[in-house]
Structure formats: structure tokens, C-alpha cells
Amino acid sequence: MESRTLTGDPRHLPVLVAALRALAEDHSGHLGEVHFSDEGTAVRVVNRWRSAADLRSFVERAHDDLLVHRAATGRFPEVERALWWSCSATVITPEQVGARTAHLRAHGPGPRAFTLGSPVPAPEPETPRV
């Protein structure tokens, strides 16, 4: 799971957010958007990705959109990202996303939440017990 919060000028942020959402939807590793919230100066998008490598590929492809945003506004948006492993059937609420992001901010990366720069290996699948 990825929680991405973009903070910036509310006059220009919607264009960037729309471009990033379209880029994610077109990415083969994107499994779907889970939550979206728009507070004007801050937009949070929560996505499921097949792998950290797929998310990294998305981030690299998004660079051009960030450059367009910087040209229009004079600065890059602030981006806060929190990642964690989750099976596809797991339901995640906005409150849980906020708690994971706050945990990462307060305690740094670990199994509860991490970043692309400090990834945590995926947990081993559980072996069925008889």
C-alpha cells in the first residue's frame, strides 16, 4: 500500500494530482486506488501496487509531471509518502492510513510503515496449518 500526500498551491495542485492519477491508472503494476481526499492545499491518494519496484517505476515516470508543475508554480509540491505491506483483501480506512503515516513520521521506517528509500522486505506468505 502507498499513501501519497501532495501539498502545494491549491490553484495548481488539481492538475498535478489528475496527471498522477492518470499515470497510476495506466501503470501495469497499479492495482487500484483505495482512498482519495482533497483538502485544497493537501491531497491524499492511497493506492495498491503489485510491488515496490512497480511503485518506484511509477515515481520515475512521474518526474516529468513534477517538472511541469514546477514550471507552472515555481516550486515542487511537498510529497509525503508512507508504504506498508498488505494483502489485497485487507480493508484499510483513512484513519488507519493517517496512523501509519504519523507512525512513520514519529518513529522512522519499520514494518508498520516505510519509504522507498528505506524499504522493508515483504513478509513471507503464511503456510497453511493442518
Short mmCIF file of N, CA, C and O in Angstrom, two decimals:
data_model
loop_
_atom_site.label_atom_id
_atom_site.label_comp_id
_atom_site.label_asym_id
_atom_site.label_seq_id
_atom_site.Cartn_x
_atom_site.Cartn_y
_atom_site.Cartn_z
N MET A 1 0.86 -1.17 0.00
CA MET A 1 0.00 0.00 0.00
C MET A 1 0.90 1.22 0.00
O MET A 1 1.98 1.22 0.58
N GLU A 2 0.39 2.26 -0.65
CA GLU A 2 1.09 3.54 -0.70
C GLU A 2 0.11 4.64 -0.35
O GLU A 2 -0.96 4.74 -0.94
N SER A 3 0.48 5.48 0.61
CA SER A 3 -0.24 6.71 0.89
C SER A 3 0.65 7.84 0.42
O SER A 3 1.80 7.95 0.85
N ARG A 4 0.12 8.67 -0.47
CA ARG A 4 0.89 9.80 -1.00
C ARG A 4 0.10 11.06 -0.74
O ARG A 4 -1.03 11.20 -1.20
N THR A 5 0.69 12.00 0.01
CA THR A 5 0.05 13.29 0.25
C THR A 5 0.87 14.35 -0.45
O THR A 5 2.08 14.49 -0.22
N LEU A 6 0.20 15.08 -1.34
CA LEU A 6 0.83 16.19 -2.06
C LEU A 6 0.30 17.49 -1.47
O LEU A 6 -0.92 17.66 -1.34
N THR A 7 1.21 18.38 -1.11
CA THR A 7 0.83 19.67 -0.56
C THR A 7 1.40 20.75 -1.46
O THR A 7 2.58 20.69 -1.85
N GLY A 8 0.56 21.73 -1.80
CA GLY A 8 1.01 22.80 -2.67
C GLY A 8 -0.08 23.82 -2.92
O GLY A 8 -1.11 23.84 -2.25
N ASP A 9 0.16 24.65 -3.90
CA ASP A 9 -0.75 25.73 -4.27
C ASP A 9 -2.07 25.15 -4.76
O ASP A 9 -2.09 24.39 -5.75
N PRO A 10 -3.18 25.46 -4.11
CA PRO A 10 -4.47 24.87 -4.50
C PRO A 10 -4.94 25.27 -5.90
O PRO A 10 -5.83 24.64 -6.45
N ARG A 11 -4.33 26.30 -6.48
CA ARG A 11 -4.69 26.68 -7.85
C ARG A 11 -4.08 25.72 -8.87
O ARG A 11 -4.60 25.58 -9.97
N HIS A 12 -2.95 25.08 -8.52
CA HIS A 12 -2.24 24.22 -9.46
C HIS A 12 -2.24 22.75 -9.08
O HIS A 12 -2.00 21.88 -9.92
N LEU A 13 -2.47 22.46 -7.82
CA LEU A 13 -2.40 21.08 -7.33
C LEU A 13 -3.37 20.13 -8.05
O LEU A 13 -2.97 19.01 -8.37
N PRO A 14 -4.61 20.54 -8.33
CA PRO A 14 -5.53 19.60 -9.00
C PRO A 14 -5.01 19.09 -10.36
O PRO A 14 -5.24 17.92 -10.70
N VAL A 15 -4.31 19.92 -11.09
CA VAL A 15 -3.78 19.49 -12.39
C VAL A 15 -2.72 18.41 -12.20
O VAL A 15 -2.73 17.39 -12.89
N LEU A 16 -1.83 18.61 -11.24
CA LEU A 16 -0.80 17.61 -10.95
C LEU A 16 -1.43 16.32 -10.45
O LEU A 16 -1.08 15.23 -10.90
N VAL A 17 -2.36 16.43 -9.53
CA VAL A 17 -3.00 15.24 -8.97
C VAL A 17 -3.71 14.45 -10.06
O VAL A 17 -3.60 13.21 -10.12
N ALA A 18 -4.41 15.14 -10.95
CA ALA A 18 -5.09 14.45 -12.05
C ALA A 18 -4.10 13.74 -12.96
O ALA A 18 -4.34 12.60 -13.38
N ALA A 19 -2.97 14.38 -13.24
CA ALA A 19 -1.95 13.76 -14.09
C ALA A 19 -1.37 12.51 -13.42
O ALA A 19 -1.18 11.48 -14.07
N LEU A 20 -1.10 12.59 -12.11
CA LEU A 20 -0.54 11.44 -11.40
C LEU A 20 -1.55 10.31 -11.27
O LEU A 20 -1.18 9.13 -11.38
N ARG A 21 -2.81 10.64 -11.08
CA ARG A 21 -3.83 9.59 -11.01
C ARG A 21 -3.95 8.87 -12.34
O ARG A 21 -4.06 7.65 -12.39
N ALA A 22 -3.92 9.63 -13.44
CA ALA A 22 -4.00 9.02 -14.77
C ALA A 22 -2.77 8.15 -15.04
O ALA A 22 -2.89 7.05 -15.59
N LEU A 23 -1.61 8.63 -14.62
CA LEU A 23 -0.37 7.86 -14.81
C LEU A 23 -0.43 6.55 -14.03
O LEU A 23 -0.06 5.49 -14.54
N ALA A 24 -0.93 6.61 -12.81
CA ALA A 24 -1.05 5.39 -11.99
C ALA A 24 -2.03 4.41 -12.62
O ALA A 24 -1.74 3.22 -12.72
N GLU A 25 -3.18 4.91 -13.06
CA GLU A 25 -4.19 4.03 -13.65
C GLU A 25 -3.68 3.33 -14.90
O GLU A 25 -4.13 2.24 -15.23
N ASP A 26 -2.72 3.95 -15.59
CA ASP A 26 -2.18 3.39 -16.82
C ASP A 26 -0.97 2.48 -16.56
O ASP A 26 -0.42 1.90 -17.49
N HIS A 27 -0.55 2.36 -15.32
CA HIS A 27 0.64 1.57 -14.97
C HIS A 27 0.23 0.13 -14.70
O HIS A 27 -0.70 -0.14 -13.94
N SER A 28 0.94 -0.82 -15.30
CA SER A 28 0.59 -2.23 -15.15
C SER A 28 0.72 -2.74 -13.71
O SER A 28 0.06 -3.71 -13.34
N GLY A 29 1.54 -2.10 -12.89
CA GLY A 29 1.71 -2.53 -11.51
C GLY A 29 0.71 -1.93 -10.55
O GLY A 29 0.68 -2.29 -9.37
N HIS A 30 -0.12 -1.02 -11.03
CA HIS A 30 -1.12 -0.36 -10.18
C HIS A 30 -2.33 -1.27 -10.03
O HIS A 30 -2.94 -1.67 -11.01
N LEU A 31 -2.67 -1.60 -8.78
CA LEU A 31 -3.79 -2.50 -8.52
C LEU A 31 -5.06 -1.75 -8.16
O LEU A 31 -6.11 -2.38 -8.01
N GLY A 32 -4.98 -0.45 -8.01
CA GLY A 32 -6.19 0.32 -7.76
C GLY A 32 -6.02 1.37 -6.68
O GLY A 32 -5.15 1.29 -5.83
N GLU A 33 -6.87 2.37 -6.78
CA GLU A 33 -6.92 3.44 -5.79
C GLU A 33 -7.87 3.02 -4.69
O GLU A 33 -8.97 2.53 -4.95
N VAL A 34 -7.46 3.22 -3.44
CA VAL A 34 -8.25 2.80 -2.29
C VAL A 34 -9.00 3.98 -1.67
O VAL A 34 -10.17 3.88 -1.33
N HIS A 35 -8.31 5.11 -1.52
CA HIS A 35 -8.91 6.32 -0.93
C HIS A 35 -8.39 7.54 -1.67
O HIS A 35 -7.28 7.54 -2.20
N PHE A 36 -9.21 8.59 -1.65
CA PHE A 36 -8.81 9.88 -2.20
C PHE A 36 -9.44 10.96 -1.33
O PHE A 36 -10.63 10.90 -1.02
N SER A 37 -8.63 11.93 -0.92
CA SER A 37 -9.19 13.07 -0.17
C SER A 37 -8.50 14.34 -0.65
O SER A 37 -7.30 14.36 -0.92
N ASP A 38 -9.28 15.41 -0.76
CA ASP A 38 -8.78 16.70 -1.25
C ASP A 38 -9.15 17.76 -0.22
O ASP A 38 -10.33 18.04 0.00
N GLU A 39 -8.12 18.31 0.41
CA GLU A 39 -8.32 19.35 1.42
C GLU A 39 -7.97 20.73 0.86
O GLU A 39 -7.76 21.66 1.62
N GLY A 40 -7.81 20.84 -0.45
CA GLY A 40 -7.44 22.12 -1.06
C GLY A 40 -5.94 22.24 -1.23
O GLY A 40 -5.43 22.11 -2.33
N THR A 41 -5.22 22.46 -0.13
CA THR A 41 -3.75 22.58 -0.22
C THR A 41 -3.05 21.24 -0.01
O THR A 41 -1.84 21.15 -0.18
N ALA A 42 -3.81 20.21 0.36
CA ALA A 42 -3.23 18.88 0.56
C ALA A 42 -4.19 17.83 -0.01
O ALA A 42 -5.38 17.84 0.28
N VAL A 43 -3.62 16.95 -0.83
CA VAL A 43 -4.41 15.88 -1.44
C VAL A 43 -3.75 14.56 -1.09
O VAL A 43 -2.54 14.40 -1.28
N ARG A 44 -4.53 13.62 -0.55
CA ARG A 44 -4.00 12.30 -0.21
C ARG A 44 -4.64 11.26 -1.14
O ARG A 44 -5.85 11.22 -1.30
N VAL A 45 -3.78 10.44 -1.71
CA VAL A 45 -4.22 9.32 -2.55
C VAL A 45 -3.59 8.06 -1.98
O VAL A 45 -2.39 8.02 -1.71
N VAL A 46 -4.41 7.04 -1.77
CA VAL A 46 -3.93 5.76 -1.26
C VAL A 46 -4.13 4.73 -2.37
O VAL A 46 -5.24 4.59 -2.89
N ASN A 47 -3.04 4.06 -2.74
CA ASN A 47 -3.05 3.10 -3.84
C ASN A 47 -2.49 1.75 -3.41
O ASN A 47 -1.66 1.67 -2.51
N ARG A 48 -2.95 0.72 -4.11
CA ARG A 48 -2.34 -0.60 -4.01
C ARG A 48 -1.43 -0.79 -5.21
O ARG A 48 -1.81 -0.46 -6.33
N TRP A 49 -0.23 -1.32 -4.96
CA TRP A 49 0.74 -1.61 -6.01
C TRP A 49 1.14 -3.07 -5.92
O TRP A 49 1.17 -3.65 -4.83
N ARG A 50 1.46 -3.64 -7.04
CA ARG A 50 1.87 -5.05 -7.10
C ARG A 50 3.19 -5.24 -6.34
O ARG A 50 3.40 -6.26 -5.68
N SER A 51 4.11 -4.27 -6.45
CA SER A 51 5.43 -4.41 -5.81
C SER A 51 6.05 -3.04 -5.59
O SER A 51 5.62 -2.04 -6.19
N ALA A 52 7.09 -3.01 -4.77
CA ALA A 52 7.85 -1.77 -4.57
C ALA A 52 8.51 -1.35 -5.88
O ALA A 52 8.63 -0.15 -6.16
N ALA A 53 8.94 -2.31 -6.68
CA ALA A 53 9.56 -1.98 -7.98
C ALA A 53 8.55 -1.29 -8.89
O ALA A 53 8.91 -0.34 -9.61
N ASP A 54 7.30 -1.72 -8.88
CA ASP A 54 6.28 -1.07 -9.69
C ASP A 54 6.04 0.37 -9.21
O ASP A 54 5.90 1.28 -10.02
N LEU A 55 5.99 0.55 -7.90
CA LEU A 55 5.82 1.89 -7.37
C LEU A 55 7.01 2.78 -7.75
O LEU A 55 6.83 3.92 -8.16
N ARG A 56 8.21 2.25 -7.63
CA ARG A 56 9.40 3.02 -8.00
C ARG A 56 9.34 3.42 -9.48
O ARG A 56 9.66 4.54 -9.84
N SER A 57 8.91 2.51 -10.33
CA SER A 57 8.75 2.80 -11.75
C SER A 57 7.75 3.94 -11.96
O SER A 57 7.98 4.86 -12.76
N PHE A 58 6.65 3.91 -11.23
CA PHE A 58 5.67 5.00 -11.30
C PHE A 58 6.29 6.33 -10.88
O PHE A 58 6.10 7.34 -11.55
N VAL A 59 7.02 6.32 -9.79
CA VAL A 59 7.65 7.55 -9.29
C VAL A 59 8.61 8.12 -10.34
O VAL A 59 8.63 9.33 -10.59
N GLU A 60 9.39 7.24 -10.97
CA GLU A 60 10.31 7.70 -12.01
C GLU A 60 9.55 8.29 -13.20
O GLU A 60 9.94 9.32 -13.74
N ARG A 61 8.46 7.67 -13.60
CA ARG A 61 7.66 8.17 -14.72
C ARG A 61 6.97 9.49 -14.37
O ARG A 61 6.69 10.30 -15.25
N ALA A 62 6.69 9.72 -13.10
CA ALA A 62 6.01 10.93 -12.67
C ALA A 62 6.91 12.16 -12.67
O ALA A 62 6.42 13.29 -12.54
N HIS A 63 8.20 11.97 -12.84
CA HIS A 63 9.14 13.09 -12.77
C HIS A 63 8.78 14.20 -13.76
O HIS A 63 8.82 15.39 -13.40
N ASP A 64 8.40 13.85 -14.98
CA ASP A 64 8.04 14.87 -15.97
C ASP A 64 6.84 15.70 -15.51
O ASP A 64 6.80 16.91 -15.71
N ASP A 65 5.85 15.05 -14.89
CA ASP A 65 4.69 15.79 -14.38
C ASP A 65 5.09 16.75 -13.26
O ASP A 65 4.55 17.85 -13.15
N LEU A 66 6.05 16.34 -12.44
CA LEU A 66 6.54 17.23 -11.38
C LEU A 66 7.28 18.43 -11.97
O LEU A 66 7.17 19.54 -11.46
N LEU A 67 8.02 18.20 -13.05
CA LEU A 67 8.72 19.31 -13.71
C LEU A 67 7.72 20.30 -14.32
O LEU A 67 7.93 21.52 -14.25
N VAL A 68 6.65 19.79 -14.91
CA VAL A 68 5.61 20.67 -15.46
C VAL A 68 4.99 21.49 -14.33
O VAL A 68 4.77 22.70 -14.47
N HIS A 69 4.72 20.85 -13.20
CA HIS A 69 4.16 21.55 -12.05
C HIS A 69 5.11 22.64 -11.55
O HIS A 69 4.69 23.76 -11.28
N ARG A 70 6.39 22.31 -11.47
CA ARG A 70 7.37 23.31 -11.01
C ARG A 70 7.44 24.48 -11.98
O ARG A 70 7.54 25.64 -11.54
N ALA A 71 7.37 24.22 -13.26
CA ALA A 71 7.40 25.31 -14.25
C ALA A 71 6.19 26.23 -14.08
O ALA A 71 6.30 27.45 -14.24
N ALA A 72 5.04 25.66 -13.73
CA ALA A 72 3.82 26.45 -13.58
C ALA A 72 3.77 27.22 -12.26
O ALA A 72 3.19 28.30 -12.19
N THR A 73 4.39 26.66 -11.21
CA THR A 73 4.25 27.25 -9.87
C THR A 73 5.55 27.84 -9.33
O THR A 73 5.52 28.58 -8.35
N GLY A 74 6.68 27.47 -9.90
CA GLY A 74 7.95 27.94 -9.38
C GLY A 74 8.55 27.05 -8.31
O GLY A 74 9.62 27.34 -7.79
N ARG A 75 7.85 25.97 -7.94
CA ARG A 75 8.38 25.06 -6.93
C ARG A 75 7.74 23.67 -7.05
O ARG A 75 6.66 23.53 -7.61
N PHE A 76 8.44 22.70 -6.51
CA PHE A 76 7.89 21.35 -6.45
C PHE A 76 6.87 21.29 -5.31
O PHE A 76 7.01 22.00 -4.32
N PRO A 77 5.89 20.42 -5.42
CA PRO A 77 4.98 20.23 -4.28
C PRO A 77 5.72 19.46 -3.19
O PRO A 77 6.71 18.78 -3.45
N GLU A 78 5.23 19.57 -1.97
CA GLU A 78 5.74 18.71 -0.91
C GLU A 78 5.06 17.36 -1.08
O GLU A 78 3.85 17.30 -1.32
N VAL A 79 5.84 16.29 -0.95
CA VAL A 79 5.28 14.94 -1.09
C VAL A 79 5.64 14.15 0.16
O VAL A 79 6.81 14.07 0.54
N GLU A 80 4.63 13.61 0.81
CA GLU A 80 4.84 12.72 1.95
C GLU A 80 4.28 11.36 1.55
O GLU A 80 3.12 11.26 1.15
N ARG A 81 5.12 10.35 1.64
CA ARG A 81 4.71 9.01 1.21
C ARG A 81 4.97 8.03 2.36
O ARG A 81 6.02 8.07 2.98
N ALA A 82 4.01 7.16 2.60
CA ALA A 82 4.18 6.07 3.55
C ALA A 82 3.77 4.79 2.84
O ALA A 82 2.76 4.76 2.14
N LEU A 83 4.56 3.75 3.03
CA LEU A 83 4.30 2.45 2.40
C LEU A 83 4.16 1.39 3.48
O LEU A 83 4.75 1.51 4.55
N TRP A 84 3.42 0.35 3.17
CA TRP A 84 3.33 -0.82 4.04
C TRP A 84 2.82 -1.98 3.22
O TRP A 84 2.19 -1.80 2.18
N TRP A 85 3.14 -3.19 3.69
CA TRP A 85 2.70 -4.40 3.00
C TRP A 85 1.30 -4.75 3.46
O TRP A 85 0.95 -4.62 4.63
N SER A 86 0.48 -5.21 2.51
CA SER A 86 -0.89 -5.58 2.81
C SER A 86 -1.36 -6.58 1.76
O SER A 86 -1.00 -6.45 0.59
N CYS A 87 -2.16 -7.54 2.16
CA CYS A 87 -2.74 -8.44 1.16
C CYS A 87 -3.91 -7.70 0.50
O CYS A 87 -4.49 -6.79 1.09
N SER A 88 -4.23 -8.10 -0.70
CA SER A 88 -5.22 -7.36 -1.48
C SER A 88 -6.61 -7.35 -0.85
O SER A 88 -7.40 -6.46 -1.13
N ALA A 89 -6.92 -8.30 -0.01
CA ALA A 89 -8.25 -8.36 0.59
C ALA A 89 -8.38 -7.49 1.84
O ALA A 89 -9.48 -7.30 2.35
N THR A 90 -7.27 -6.94 2.33
CA THR A 90 -7.29 -6.15 3.55
C THR A 90 -7.99 -4.81 3.32
O THR A 90 -7.69 -4.09 2.39
N VAL A 91 -8.94 -4.51 4.19
CA VAL A 91 -9.63 -3.22 4.14
C VAL A 91 -8.79 -2.23 4.94
O VAL A 91 -8.32 -2.55 6.04
N ILE A 92 -8.59 -1.05 4.39
CA ILE A 92 -7.82 -0.02 5.09
C ILE A 92 -8.67 1.25 5.14
O ILE A 92 -9.24 1.65 4.13
N THR A 93 -8.79 1.83 6.32
CA THR A 93 -9.59 3.05 6.49
C THR A 93 -8.69 4.27 6.43
O THR A 93 -7.47 4.17 6.66
N PRO A 94 -9.27 5.43 6.15
CA PRO A 94 -8.47 6.66 6.17
C PRO A 94 -7.79 6.89 7.53
O PRO A 94 -6.67 7.39 7.58
N GLU A 95 -8.44 6.49 8.60
CA GLU A 95 -7.85 6.65 9.93
C GLU A 95 -6.60 5.77 10.09
O GLU A 95 -5.60 6.19 10.69
N GLN A 96 -6.67 4.55 9.57
CA GLN A 96 -5.50 3.66 9.63
C GLN A 96 -4.35 4.22 8.79
O GLN A 96 -3.19 4.14 9.20
N VAL A 97 -4.68 4.80 7.64
CA VAL A 97 -3.65 5.42 6.80
C VAL A 97 -2.98 6.56 7.56
O VAL A 97 -1.76 6.67 7.60
N GLY A 98 -3.79 7.40 8.19
CA GLY A 98 -3.25 8.50 8.97
C GLY A 98 -2.37 8.03 10.11
O GLY A 98 -1.31 8.61 10.39
N ALA A 99 -2.77 6.94 10.77
CA ALA A 99 -1.98 6.40 11.88
C ALA A 99 -0.64 5.85 11.38
O ALA A 99 0.40 6.05 12.03
N ARG A 100 -0.63 5.19 10.24
CA ARG A 100 0.63 4.67 9.69
C ARG A 100 1.56 5.81 9.29
O ARG A 100 2.77 5.77 9.54
N THR A 101 0.99 6.84 8.66
CA THR A 101 1.80 7.99 8.26
C THR A 101 2.38 8.69 9.48
O THR A 101 3.57 9.04 9.50
N ALA A 102 1.58 8.88 10.49
CA ALA A 102 2.05 9.51 11.73
C ALA A 102 3.13 8.66 12.40
O ALA A 102 4.12 9.19 12.92
N HIS A 103 2.94 7.34 12.38
CA HIS A 103 3.93 6.43 12.98
C HIS A 103 5.28 6.56 12.25
O HIS A 103 6.33 6.62 12.88
N LEU A 104 5.24 6.60 10.93
CA LEU A 104 6.47 6.76 10.15
C LEU A 104 7.14 8.08 10.48
O LEU A 104 8.36 8.14 10.68
N ARG A 105 6.36 9.14 10.55
CA ARG A 105 6.91 10.46 10.88
C ARG A 105 7.56 10.46 12.27
O ARG A 105 8.63 11.03 12.45
N ALA A 106 6.92 9.81 13.23
CA ALA A 106 7.40 9.84 14.61
C ALA A 106 8.52 8.85 14.89
O ALA A 106 9.42 9.14 15.68
N HIS A 107 8.49 7.67 14.24
CA HIS A 107 9.40 6.60 14.61
C HIS A 107 10.35 6.16 13.50
O HIS A 107 11.20 5.30 13.73
N GLY A 108 10.17 6.69 12.30
CA GLY A 108 11.01 6.27 11.19
C GLY A 108 10.53 4.95 10.60
O GLY A 108 9.54 4.37 11.05
N PRO A 109 11.22 4.49 9.57
CA PRO A 109 10.77 3.29 8.86
C PRO A 109 10.89 2.01 9.67
O PRO A 109 11.78 1.85 10.49
N GLY A 110 9.94 1.12 9.43
CA GLY A 110 9.91 -0.19 10.05
C GLY A 110 8.78 -0.98 9.42
O GLY A 110 8.18 -0.55 8.44
N PRO A 111 8.44 -2.13 9.96
CA PRO A 111 7.40 -2.97 9.36
C PRO A 111 6.02 -2.31 9.28
O PRO A 111 5.25 -2.61 8.39
N ARG A 112 5.72 -1.40 10.21
CA ARG A 112 4.41 -0.73 10.21
C ARG A 112 4.27 0.27 9.07
O ARG A 112 3.19 0.43 8.51
N ALA A 113 5.36 0.94 8.71
CA ALA A 113 5.36 1.92 7.62
C ALA A 113 6.81 2.20 7.24
O ALA A 113 7.68 2.25 8.10
N PHE A 114 7.04 2.37 5.93
CA PHE A 114 8.39 2.61 5.45
C PHE A 114 8.34 3.49 4.21
O PHE A 114 7.25 3.94 3.81
N THR A 115 9.48 3.76 3.62
CA THR A 115 9.57 4.60 2.43
C THR A 115 10.29 3.84 1.32
O THR A 115 10.88 2.78 1.56
N LEU A 116 10.27 4.40 0.12
CA LEU A 116 11.03 3.79 -0.97
C LEU A 116 12.52 3.81 -0.68
O LEU A 116 13.25 2.92 -1.09
N GLY A 117 12.97 4.85 0.03
CA GLY A 117 14.38 4.96 0.38
C GLY A 117 14.81 4.03 1.49
O GLY A 117 16.00 3.79 1.69
N SER A 118 13.86 3.52 2.25
CA SER A 118 14.15 2.60 3.35
C SER A 118 13.12 1.47 3.34
O SER A 118 12.34 1.32 4.27
N PRO A 119 13.13 0.66 2.28
CA PRO A 119 12.11 -0.38 2.16
C PRO A 119 12.26 -1.48 3.19
O PRO A 119 13.35 -1.72 3.72
N VAL A 120 11.18 -2.14 3.46
CA VAL A 120 11.13 -3.30 4.35
C VAL A 120 10.71 -4.48 3.47
O VAL A 120 9.76 -4.36 2.70
N PRO A 121 11.44 -5.60 3.55
CA PRO A 121 11.05 -6.75 2.73
C PRO A 121 9.61 -7.20 3.01
O PRO A 121 9.12 -7.09 4.12
N ALA A 122 8.99 -7.70 1.97
CA ALA A 122 7.63 -8.22 2.12
C ALA A 122 7.65 -9.41 3.07
O ALA A 122 8.60 -10.20 3.08
N PRO A 123 6.61 -9.53 3.90
CA PRO A 123 6.56 -10.69 4.81
C PRO A 123 6.39 -11.98 4.01
O PRO A 123 5.85 -11.98 2.92
N GLU A 124 6.88 -13.05 4.60
CA GLU A 124 6.72 -14.37 3.97
C GLU A 124 5.24 -14.74 4.02
O GLU A 124 4.55 -14.47 5.01
N PRO A 125 4.74 -15.35 2.95
CA PRO A 125 3.34 -15.81 3.00
C PRO A 125 3.17 -16.85 4.10
O PRO A 125 4.07 -17.66 4.33
N GLU A 126 2.05 -16.80 4.74
CA GLU A 126 1.79 -17.76 5.81
C GLU A 126 1.55 -19.13 5.21
O GLU A 126 0.90 -19.29 4.19
N THR A 127 2.14 -20.13 5.86
CA THR A 127 1.95 -21.50 5.43
C THR A 127 0.67 -22.02 6.07
O THR A 127 0.50 -21.90 7.29
N PRO A 128 -0.23 -22.57 5.27
CA PRO A 128 -1.45 -23.12 5.88
C PRO A 128 -1.11 -24.21 6.88
O PRO A 128 -0.20 -25.01 6.66
N ARG A 129 -1.81 -24.21 7.98
CA ARG A 129 -1.59 -25.23 9.02
C ARG A 129 -2.73 -26.22 9.00
O ARG A 129 -3.88 -25.86 8.81
N VAL A 130 -2.39 -27.44 9.23
CA VAL A 130 -3.40 -28.50 9.24
C VAL A 130 -3.82 -28.79 10.66
O VAL A 130 -3.12 -28.74 11.59
#
